[in-house]
CSV table of C-alpha atoms in Angstrom, one decimal:
chain,number,residue,atom,x,y,z
P,22,TYR,CA,78.1,97.8,101.0
P,23,THR,CA,78.2,100.0,97.4
P,24,TYR,CA,77.6,103.7,96.2
P,25,PRO,CA,76.7,103.6,93.8
P,26,PRO,CA,74.5,100.6,94.4
P,27,GLU,CA,74.8,99.1,90.1
P,28,LEU,CA,78.6,98.5,91.4
P,29,ALA,CA,78.1,95.8,93.4
P,30,ASP,CA,76.6,93.8,89.7
P,31,ASP,CA,79.6,95.6,88.2
P,32,LEU,CA,82.0,94.1,90.7
P,33,SER,CA,80.6,90.5,90.4
P,34,ARG,CA,80.5,90.8,86.4
P,35,MET,CA,84.5,91.5,86.9
P,36,PHE,CA,85.3,89.1,89.6
P,37,ASP,CA,82.8,86.2,89.0
P,38,TYR,CA,81.8,87.2,92.7
P,39,TYR,CA,81.3,90.1,95.5
P,40,MET,CA,81.8,89.5,98.8
P,41,PRO,CA,82.9,92.0,101.6
P,42,THR,CA,85.9,91.4,103.3
P,43,LYS,CA,86.3,89.7,106.4
P,44,PHE,CA,88.8,88.6,108.9
P,45,LEU,CA,90.6,86.0,107.4
P,46,ASN,CA,93.0,82.8,108.4
P,47,ALA,CA,96.6,84.1,108.1
P,48,GLU,CA,97.9,81.6,105.6
P,49,VAL,CA,95.7,83.0,103.1
P,50,VAL,CA,96.2,86.7,103.7
P,51,PRO,CA,98.9,87.2,101.1
P,52,SER,CA,96.8,86.1,98.2
P,53,VAL,CA,94.0,87.8,99.6
P,54,THR,CA,95.9,90.9,99.2
P,55,LYS,CA,97.3,90.1,95.6
P,56,GLU,CA,93.1,90.0,95.3
P,57,CYS,CA,92.6,93.0,96.5
P,58,SER,CA,95.5,94.5,94.6
P,59,ARG,CA,92.9,93.4,91.2
P,60,TYR,CA,90.5,95.2,92.9
P,61,ALA,CA,91.7,98.7,93.0
P,62,ALA,CA,93.4,98.8,89.5
P,63,ALA,CA,89.9,97.8,88.5
P,64,LEU,CA,88.3,100.1,90.1
P,65,TYR,CA,90.9,103.2,89.6
P,66,ASP,CA,90.0,102.4,86.2
P,67,TYR,CA,86.0,102.2,86.7
P,68,ASP,CA,85.7,105.8,86.7
P,69,ASP,CA,87.8,109.6,86.1
P,70,TRP,CA,88.8,110.5,89.6
P,71,ASP,CA,89.2,113.4,91.1
P,72,LEU,CA,90.1,112.0,94.7
P,73,PHE,CA,90.5,107.9,94.1
P,74,SER,CA,91.2,106.3,97.4
P,75,TYR,CA,92.0,102.6,98.8
P,76,VAL,CA,91.9,100.4,101.5
P,77,TYR,CA,94.3,97.8,102.1
P,78,THR,CA,92.9,96.1,105.3
P,79,GLN,CA,95.0,92.9,105.1
P,80,SER,CA,98.1,94.6,106.7
P,81,ASP,CA,95.9,94.7,110.1
P,82,ASN,CA,95.0,91.5,109.5
P,83,ILE,CA,98.1,89.6,109.1
P,84,HIS,CA,99.7,91.7,112.4
P,85,HIS,CA,96.9,91.3,114.7
P,86,LEU,CA,97.8,87.3,114.2
P,87,GLU,CA,101.8,87.0,113.3
P,88,GLY,CA,103.0,90.5,114.0
P,89,PHE,CA,106.5,90.7,111.9
P,90,SER,CA,106.6,87.9,109.7
P,91,GLY,CA,107.4,85.9,106.9
P,92,LEU,CA,103.6,86.1,105.9
P,93,SER,CA,102.8,89.6,106.8
P,94,GLU,CA,106.5,90.2,104.7
P,95,LYS,CA,104.2,88.9,101.9
P,96,VAL,CA,101.3,91.1,102.4
P,97,TYR,CA,103.5,94.8,101.9
P,98,GLN,CA,105.9,92.9,99.4
P,99,GLU,CA,102.3,92.8,97.4
P,100,ILE,CA,100.7,95.9,99.0
P,101,ASP,CA,104.1,98.0,97.4
P,102,ARG,CA,104.2,96.4,94.2
P,103,TYR,CA,101.2,97.6,93.4
P,104,LEU,CA,102.1,101.0,94.2
P,105,GLY,CA,105.3,101.4,92.0
P,106,GLU,CA,102.1,100.2,89.4
P,107,LEU,CA,100.1,102.7,90.5
P,108,MET,CA,102.6,105.5,90.1
P,109,THR,CA,103.7,104.6,86.7
P,110,ARG,CA,99.7,105.4,86.0
P,111,LEU,CA,99.1,108.3,87.5
P,112,PRO,CA,98.7,112.1,85.6
P,113,ASP,CA,101.8,114.3,86.4
P,114,GLU,CA,99.5,116.4,88.4
P,115,SER,CA,98.8,114.1,90.9
P,116,THR,CA,99.5,112.8,93.9
P,117,LEU,CA,100.0,109.6,95.9
P,118,ILE,CA,99.4,109.6,99.6
P,119,VAL,CA,100.6,106.4,101.3
P,120,ALA,CA,99.3,106.2,105.0
P,121,SER,CA,98.2,104.2,108.2
P,122,ASP,CA,95.5,104.5,111.0
P,123,HIS,CA,98.0,103.2,113.3
P,124,GLY,CA,101.1,100.9,113.8
P,125,PHE,CA,101.3,98.0,115.3
P,126,ALA,CA,103.4,96.4,118.3
P,127,ARG,CA,103.9,93.5,120.6
P,128,TYR,CA,102.7,93.4,124.3
P,129,ALA,CA,103.0,91.5,127.0
P,130,GLU,CA,100.3,92.2,129.4
P,131,GLY,CA,96.4,93.2,128.3
P,132,LEU,CA,93.7,95.1,130.4
P,133,ASP,CA,90.0,94.8,130.3
P,134,LEU,CA,88.8,98.5,131.4
P,135,ASN,CA,85.3,96.8,131.7
P,136,GLU,CA,86.1,94.8,134.5
P,137,HIS,CA,88.5,97.2,135.8
P,138,PHE,CA,85.3,99.9,135.8
P,139,GLU,CA,83.3,97.2,137.5
P,140,ASN,CA,85.4,96.4,140.6
P,141,LEU,CA,85.7,100.5,141.0
P,142,GLY,CA,81.6,99.8,141.8
P,143,LEU,CA,80.8,102.2,137.5
P,144,LEU,CA,79.8,99.2,135.6
P,145,ALA,CA,76.9,96.9,136.1
P,146,ARG,CA,76.1,93.8,134.1
P,147,GLN,CA,72.5,92.0,133.5
P,148,THR,CA,72.2,88.6,135.3
P,149,ASP,CA,73.7,86.8,132.4
P,150,GLY,CA,77.1,87.9,133.2
P,151,ASP,CA,77.9,89.3,129.8
P,152,THR,CA,75.1,91.8,129.3
P,153,LEU,CA,75.8,95.7,130.2
P,154,ASP,CA,72.6,97.4,132.3
P,155,PHE,CA,73.0,100.3,131.0
P,156,ASP,CA,70.7,102.0,133.7
P,157,ARG,CA,73.0,101.4,136.1
P,158,THR,CA,76.6,101.4,134.8
P,159,VAL,CA,77.9,104.9,135.0
P,160,VAL,CA,80.9,104.6,132.5
P,161,PHE,CA,82.0,101.8,130.0
P,162,HIS,CA,84.5,101.6,127.6
P,163,ASN,CA,84.5,100.4,123.7
P,164,MET,CA,86.8,100.5,120.7
P,165,TRP,CA,89.0,103.0,123.1
P,166,HIS,CA,86.3,105.2,123.7
P,167,LEU,CA,84.5,106.0,126.5
P,168,TYR,CA,80.2,106.9,127.3
P,169,PHE,CA,79.4,108.5,130.5
P,170,ASN,CA,75.4,107.7,131.7
P,171,ASP,CA,74.3,111.2,131.9
P,172,ASP,CA,71.7,110.2,134.0
P,173,LEU,CA,74.1,109.1,136.5
P,174,LEU,CA,76.7,111.6,136.0
P,175,THR,CA,75.2,113.8,139.2
P,176,ARG,CA,77.1,115.2,142.0
P,177,GLU,CA,75.1,112.6,144.1
P,178,GLU,CA,75.3,109.5,141.6
P,179,LEU,CA,79.4,109.8,141.6
P,180,SER,CA,79.7,110.7,145.5
P,181,ALA,CA,77.9,107.7,146.6
P,182,ARG,CA,79.9,105.2,144.2
P,183,GLY,CA,82.4,106.6,145.7
P,184,VAL,CA,83.6,109.2,143.5
P,185,ALA,CA,84.5,113.0,144.7
P,186,VAL,CA,83.4,115.9,142.8
P,187,ALA,CA,84.6,119.2,144.2
P,188,GLY,CA,82.6,122.0,144.6
P,189,GLY,CA,82.2,123.9,140.8
P,190,GLU,CA,83.9,120.8,139.4
P,191,ASP,CA,82.0,119.4,136.5
P,192,PRO,CA,81.3,115.5,137.4
P,193,ALA,CA,82.4,114.5,134.1
P,194,ASP,CA,86.1,115.7,135.1
P,195,ALA,CA,85.7,114.3,138.6
P,196,LEU,CA,84.8,110.7,136.8
P,197,ILE,CA,88.6,111.1,134.9
P,198,ARG,CA,90.1,112.3,137.8
P,199,PHE,CA,89.1,109.2,139.3
P,200,LEU,CA,89.8,106.9,136.6
P,201,SER,CA,93.2,108.5,136.3
P,202,GLU,CA,94.3,108.1,140.5
P,203,ASN,CA,92.8,104.6,140.2
P,204,PRO,CA,94.3,102.4,138.1
P,205,ILE,CA,94.4,98.8,137.2
P,206,ARG,CA,96.5,96.7,139.6
P,207,SER,CA,98.7,93.6,139.2
P,208,ALA,CA,96.5,91.0,141.2
P,209,ASP,CA,100.2,91.0,144.2
P,210,ASN,CA,99.9,94.4,143.6
P,211,SER,CA,102.8,95.5,143.0
P,212,LYS,CA,102.7,96.9,138.5
P,213,SER,CA,100.5,100.0,138.3
P,214,TYR,CA,99.2,100.0,134.5
P,215,PRO,CA,98.2,104.0,134.3
P,216,VAL,CA,95.9,104.7,131.2
P,217,THR,CA,95.7,107.8,129.3
P,218,ILE,CA,92.1,109.2,128.9
P,219,THR,CA,90.9,112.4,127.3
P,220,ARG,CA,87.7,114.1,127.3
P,221,LEU,CA,85.6,114.9,124.1
P,222,PRO,CA,84.6,118.2,123.8
P,223,GLY,CA,80.3,117.8,124.4
P,224,ASP,CA,78.4,117.9,121.3
P,225,ASP,CA,75.0,117.4,120.4
P,226,SER,CA,75.8,114.5,118.1
P,227,GLY,CA,73.9,111.6,120.0
P,228,ASP,CA,75.5,108.7,120.6
P,229,SER,CA,79.0,110.6,120.3
P,230,PRO,CA,81.6,109.1,122.8
P,231,ASP,CA,82.7,110.9,126.0
P,232,ALA,CA,86.2,110.4,126.0
P,233,VAL,CA,89.3,109.0,124.1
P,234,VAL,CA,91.7,106.3,125.2
P,235,GLU,CA,95.3,105.6,124.4
P,236,GLY,CA,95.5,101.8,123.8
P,237,GLY,CA,98.5,101.3,123.4
P,238,TYR,CA,101.9,101.6,125.8
P,239,GLU,CA,105.0,100.3,126.6
P,240,ASP,CA,104.4,96.5,127.2
P,241,TYR,CA,100.6,96.4,127.9
P,242,HIS,CA,97.7,97.2,125.9
P,243,VAL,CA,94.1,98.4,126.8
P,244,GLU,CA,91.9,95.9,125.0
P,245,PHE,CA,89.5,97.1,121.3
P,246,TRP,CA,87.2,94.7,121.1
P,247,ASN,CA,85.4,93.7,124.7
P,248,LEU,CA,81.8,95.3,125.6
P,249,LYS,CA,80.5,92.2,125.1
P,250,ARG,CA,82.5,89.6,126.1
P,251,PRO,CA,84.2,90.2,129.5
P,252,ARG,CA,87.6,88.1,130.6
P,253,GLY,CA,87.1,87.6,134.0
P,254,SER,CA,90.6,89.7,135.0
P,255,THR,CA,91.5,93.1,134.6
P,256,VAL,CA,94.7,92.2,133.4
P,257,TRP,CA,96.2,88.8,132.1
P,258,ARG,CA,99.6,87.2,129.4
P,259,VAL,CA,98.4,88.1,126.3
P,260,SER,CA,99.0,84.8,124.2
P,261,THR,CA,100.7,85.4,120.9
P,262,THR,CA,98.0,85.5,118.7
P,263,GLU,CA,96.8,88.4,120.8
P,264,ALA,CA,101.0,90.0,121.4
P,265,TYR,CA,100.7,92.3,118.4
P,266,ASP,CA,97.9,94.8,118.3
P,267,HIS,CA,97.8,98.8,117.4
P,268,GLN,CA,99.5,101.7,118.6
P,269,ARG,CA,99.5,104.8,118.1
P,270,ASP,CA,102.5,105.5,115.9
P,271,GLY,CA,102.1,105.4,112.6
P,272,ILE,CA,103.1,106.2,108.5
P,273,TYR,CA,102.5,108.9,106.3
P,274,VAL,CA,104.7,109.3,103.0
P,275,MET,CA,103.4,111.5,100.0
P,276,TRP,CA,104.8,110.7,96.4
P,277,GLY,CA,104.4,112.9,93.6
P,278,THR,CA,105.6,116.6,91.1
P,279,HIS,CA,104.4,118.6,93.9
P,280,VAL,CA,105.9,116.8,96.7
P,281,LYS,CA,109.4,118.0,97.8
P,282,LYS,CA,112.3,114.8,97.4
P,283,GLY,CA,113.6,113.4,100.0
P,284,VAL,CA,112.5,115.7,103.2
P,285,ASP,CA,111.2,114.7,106.3
P,286,THR,CA,108.3,116.4,107.2
P,287,GLY,CA,108.3,115.2,111.0
P,288,ALA,CA,105.6,113.7,113.2
P,289,ARG,CA,102.4,114.7,112.7
P,290,ASP,CA,98.4,113.2,113.2
P,291,ILE,CA,96.6,110.7,111.1
P,292,GLN,CA,94.0,113.9,111.4
P,293,ASP,CA,96.4,116.0,109.1
P,294,ILE,CA,96.2,113.9,106.2
P,295,ALA,CA,91.7,114.4,104.9
P,296,PRO,CA,93.3,118.6,105.4
P,297,THR,CA,95.8,117.8,102.9
P,298,VAL,CA,93.7,116.1,100.8
P,299,LEU,CA,91.6,119.0,100.6
P,300,TYR,CA,94.0,121.8,99.6
P,301,LEU,CA,95.2,119.8,96.5
P,302,LEU,CA,91.6,118.9,95.1
P,303,GLY,CA,91.2,122.8,96.3
P,304,LEU,CA,88.6,123.3,98.6
P,305,PRO,CA,88.2,125.0,101.9
P,306,VAL,CA,89.2,123.3,105.0
P,307,ALA,CA,86.4,124.1,107.5
P,308,GLU,CA,88.6,125.6,110.7
P,309,ASP,CA,86.9,123.8,113.2
P,310,MET,CA,88.2,120.4,112.0
P,311,ASP,CA,91.7,118.2,114.5
P,312,GLY,CA,94.2,119.1,112.0
P,313,GLY,CA,95.7,121.0,109.5
P,314,ALA,CA,97.4,120.8,106.3
P,315,ILE,CA,101.3,119.0,105.7
P,316,TYR,CA,101.5,122.3,103.4
P,317,ASP,CA,105.3,121.8,104.0
P,318,VAL,CA,105.9,118.9,102.2
P,319,PHE,CA,104.7,120.7,99.0
P,320,ASN,CA,107.4,122.7,96.6
P,321,ARG,CA,107.4,126.2,96.6
P,322,GLU,CA,106.1,126.8,93.3
P,323,PHE,CA,103.1,124.9,93.8
P,324,ILE,CA,102.1,126.6,97.3
P,325,ALA,CA,102.5,129.6,95.6
P,326,GLY,CA,100.5,129.1,93.1
P,327,HIS,CA,97.4,127.3,95.2
P,328,GLU,CA,95.6,129.2,97.7
P,329,ALA,CA,94.5,127.8,100.5
P,330,TYR,CA,90.4,128.2,101.0
P,331,PHE,CA,88.7,128.1,104.7
P,332,VAL,CA,85.4,128.1,106.0
P,333,LYS,CA,83.7,128.3,109.4
P,334,ASN,CA,82.0,124.8,109.3
P,335,TYR,CA,80.8,122.9,106.6
P,336,SER,CA,77.1,122.8,108.3
P,337,ASP,CA,76.8,126.4,107.0
P,338,ILE,CA,77.5,124.6,103.4
P,339,PRO,CA,73.5,123.3,101.7
P,340,ARG,CA,74.6,119.1,101.2
P,341,GLU,CA,72.6,119.6,97.2
P,342,THR,CA,71.4,122.7,95.6
P,343,VAL,CA,70.0,122.2,92.5
P,344,VAL,CA,69.8,125.2,90.3
P,345,VAL,CA,68.5,126.2,87.1
P,346,GLU,CA,70.4,128.3,84.6
P,347,GLU,CA,69.6,132.0,84.7
P,348,ASP,CA,69.9,131.3,88.7
P,349,THR,CA,73.8,130.4,89.0
P,350,GLU,CA,74.4,133.8,89.6
P,351,PRO,CA,72.9,133.8,93.6
P,352,LEU,CA,74.6,130.4,93.6
P,353,GLU,CA,78.1,132.1,92.3
P,354,LYS,CA,78.0,134.7,94.6
P,355,LYS,CA,77.4,132.0,97.8
P,356,LEU,CA,80.6,129.8,96.5
P,357,LYS,CA,83.0,132.7,96.1
P,358,SER,CA,81.7,133.5,99.6
P,359,LEU,CA,82.7,130.3,100.7
P,360,GLY,CA,86.2,129.3,99.1
P,361,TYR,CA,84.4,127.3,95.9
P,362,VAL,CA,84.7,129.8,93.6
P,363,ARG,CA,88.1,132.2,92.8
């Protein structure tokens, strides 16, 4: 779980134990958050970092179990305490970014998309009733992504399963259109539960998803982990412990010498954080990255003296180059062309 591998031994030496974080019972989450602040402080001192990144998983853990409660407040108080301590230690030129990968909301009902796909004749299970039969499944859902079976994604196969493909229409687009036109409905047919599905661009990355599902809506959400635990129902009233789940809206906050004070830069996307970090580090941003740097958060003086660099994509950059001293000139020219060297 560590890189470099010897970090695991160092963690054991510093803390007398080393154990990856697990999903915990609500009562112990605040105290574990304090432990994780100890880890963060120790890791911050572990090396002289150009980029230090640390993830608190406890805020996610506690919201899933408790929503917005006294226990979740204690978790945030501990995280805020550590951030305050960290701010007193950061070098003058540093920038602190706090970003959540999502927010949380309370929902009344949950949806099982795989159950819905099975009812539509697009998903099949093996005889145990739980395991998918992938050879007979056209589409399945997992972790708010849809995966298509390319072998079955033909005009003839889709037509046999009730999905009409218009002349010249891409079968994948026809499938997404069919799913949008046939949403989950309540048992008494009085309510519809539309789900937003967006097709992802095709690539050659093997098992990458074909489409993304928006998970949270006003009073219902799509269940995240449901590939191997069918509910037996497409829609259900959620229990108290299931009421809180992810929503798309989260937060981002920036602080530092180069950051404008008291400025609201508006709603941005989580995909803007990575290009912003690259810009701060003086590294090139790939033009094919989703998102872009949040330039308007920085002071005019910093922008003027901090040029942005771009490359078409990172696949053009070699993963590793071993150079002896007399060979540095060709490498320097290559790095200049890629934007690494001014």
